[in-house]
Structures are given as C-alpha cells and as structure tokens.
Steps between C-alpha positions, in 0.01 A plus 500: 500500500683829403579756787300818495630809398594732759284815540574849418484818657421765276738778571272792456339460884410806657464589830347793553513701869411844577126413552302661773460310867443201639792297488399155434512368096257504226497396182572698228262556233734402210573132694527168294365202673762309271771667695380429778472080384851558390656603807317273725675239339853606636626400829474823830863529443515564113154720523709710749775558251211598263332722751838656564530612086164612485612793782882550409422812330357635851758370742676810552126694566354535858167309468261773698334305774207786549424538146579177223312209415635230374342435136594128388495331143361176684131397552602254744513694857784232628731618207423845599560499827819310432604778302357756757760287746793559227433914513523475876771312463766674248375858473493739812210617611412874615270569790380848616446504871182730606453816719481336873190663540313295231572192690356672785180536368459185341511700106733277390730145600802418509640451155703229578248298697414122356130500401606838280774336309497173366844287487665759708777285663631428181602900531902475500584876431313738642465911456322706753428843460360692815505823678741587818340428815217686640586806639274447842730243578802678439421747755639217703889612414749244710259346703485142293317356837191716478541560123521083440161526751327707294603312174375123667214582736330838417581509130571188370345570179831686425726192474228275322545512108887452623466168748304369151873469352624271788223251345685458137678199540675519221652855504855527373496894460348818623507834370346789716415830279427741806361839436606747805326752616704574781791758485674455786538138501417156409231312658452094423336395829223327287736265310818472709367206720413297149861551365624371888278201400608439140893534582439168736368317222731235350585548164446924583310663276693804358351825647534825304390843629459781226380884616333734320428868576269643216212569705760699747643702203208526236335755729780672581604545080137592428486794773815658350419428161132666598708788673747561201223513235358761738181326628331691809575332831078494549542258216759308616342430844208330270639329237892391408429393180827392258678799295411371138822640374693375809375200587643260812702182404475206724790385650419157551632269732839477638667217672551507839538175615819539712232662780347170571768254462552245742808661766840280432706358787705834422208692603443332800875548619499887430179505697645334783816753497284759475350386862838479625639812407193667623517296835860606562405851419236511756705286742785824490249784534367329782 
C-alpha cells in the first residue's frame, strides 16, 4: 500500500492582531477548514514549529494585553488556542496597569487576573507600563513601617495588579515603563515587595526598570511655549494646550535599572564600614 503524501502548509497564512478586546481567539473570516484538516494531522511538536512561522514576523512586537485579539486562520478552537499559547509564548506581551483608584471602585480588574486572560502562564516576557505610586502614600517619606501599613492593610488595592505578576509561572523577564510624577524623588513602594519576591525565584527572572518623565516636563514646555507666544496668564491658568509650531517631544524611557539591583557582597561590606566608621566617630565625641 503506498505511503501518503505528506501535507502542506500553504505559506501565505496570516495572522492578523490589532483587533479590539477580549483576548481569547476567534476565527478569522477568511479560515479554510482544509487547513485546519492539514495541520491536525502533524504531531504538538511539529504544529508548534508551524505556529511559531505563522508569528515570526511579530516576534519583535509587544502583543498589547488591554487591547489585541487574537484572530486565527483555524476553525478548530484547539489549534487556536495552541497558537494563542505560541504568542504567549515567543512574543512579549504589554500590559498597562490602571489608576489605583479604579480598582477601588470596582470600574475595572486587574488586567493580569486569570478569568480575564486566557493561557496567561504561558506569559514568559512581560512589559508593564504604570504610573509612580500614589502620592497619598508618599506623604509617608522614610517611614516604610507605617507606609508598608498603609500599602497591606488600609490600601491594599495599591499593590494588587502587581502581586498578579508573582502568579506567572513562567516569567523569564520583566520590563517596568514607570511614568513619574514626582520631582523630588522616586517612589516604588507598590512594586518593590514583588521584585523582593521574583529575585528568590530559581531560575530569576530578569527585572528591568525604565523611567519616564513626560508628564513632569510636557506641562512645564507647554507653559513656556504658551508664555513665549505671548498667551495671557488668565489663559494659561485654564488651558496649556501644545504650541502648534513648538510642539513637546517625548522623551521616552530611560534605563535605570542599576536603582533596583540586587546589593553585591561589596555593598554589604561598605555598608558595614560605614557603621564602623560612624561608631568610632561617635565613640570619640563622646
């Protein structure tokens, strides 16, 4: 009895994204139920090596978490949520964390939370973008024992999108894009416990921290462009509306990972001769 032929794949797939929310699959209107027959036919391990061509061209693109649905060339929903698994798995995924208050009042959940997003622990690189902390809780200053009170017992909603991260099993990176509003200096109560956690975790996910300050300087460039083109200060105090002709230019983000690194042996020896030298200062005053 001859062998049957192999199957082909047609090369001319395409998987489609930037669709509006939910996040679990549907199919697309341009499917092929003999695709689907086709690929069926192919062991998990092959149909992954399929699933991972049909997003190649996207690999390198954040897959938006609050906005994209997956639209899939398959009418069968285990082949699409096998492929769902694949965009998890290879392409990072962007999340925007909420105003606090939202979560307060029950507006909105947790975007990271299970029953909103299907095949999340398949999630291996992750990118959060989120405002600094509140500034109620900043009032706080140096005192982490009643700040880290306010943040677990009478505020807990603060720290809730975050602890969702400590539930990926899979994580291998994180990138924080935080947007300060703060001008005096940095505030990261509501995550620093969660990147505590994920340092302890064996392999260690890699943890970046990127700052931007475009909502710091934007107002500050449109009240002197305002004032230059000689708007009246009446008009200022009610609208700081972009210069046409001089318009601001985000900065972006910039790296600053170095501030929450893990402290080296090194640091823990100059910390300890610090003590001493202040000690033995004391000690001769006295």
């Amino acid at each position: 009895m001859p062998k049957e032929a192999p199957p082909i794949i047609p090369k001319n797939l395409v998987l489609p994204t930037r669709l509006s929310p939910p996040y679990d699959v549907e199919s697309s209107p341009t499917n092929n139920p003999t695709i689907d027959h086709l690929v069926e036919r192919f062991p998990r391990e092959l149909r992954d090596i399929i699933y991972f061509y049909l997003i190649s061209d996207d690999l390198s693109v954040p897959f938006n978490l609050n906005e994209e649905r997956l639209q899939s060339p398959f009418t069968n929903l285990a082949l699409s949520t096998e492929l769902l698994e694949a965009v998890f798995t290879h392409r990072p995924c962007r999340v925007t964390f909420c105003d606090p208050q939202l979560l307060f009042s029950n507006q909105v959940r947790p975007a990271l939370r299970g029953d909103n997003l299907p095949h999340r622990d398949c999630i291996r690189n992750l990118i959060i973008r989120a405002r600094e902390a509140s500034r109620e809780a900043a009032c706080y200053g140096e005192d982490f024992e009643q700040l880290e009170r306010f943040c677990a017992v009478k505020s807990n909603m603060i720290r809730q999108e975050w602890h969702e991260i400590l539930t990926l099993p899979r994580l291998e990176s994180l990138t924080v894009e935080l947007q300060k509003w703060s001008k005096r200096n940095f505030t990261w109560f509501n995550f620093s416990p969660i990147v505590y956690q994920l340092r302890g975790r064996s392999p260690r996910p890699q943890i970046k921290l990127l700052v931007s300050f475009d909502e710091i300087m934007e107002p500050v460039w449109n009240l002197q462009a305002n004032l230059e083109a000689g708007v009246a200060d009446a008009e200022l105090m009610r609208d700081l509306s972009p210069v046409p002709d001089d318009p601001y230019l985000p900065m972006g983000f910039a790296d600053v990972s170095d501030l929450i690194e893990a402290p080296t042996g090194d640091d823990y020896v100059k910390g300890q001769l610090g003590r001493c030298r202040f000690e033995e200062s004391t000690s001769t005053r006295t």
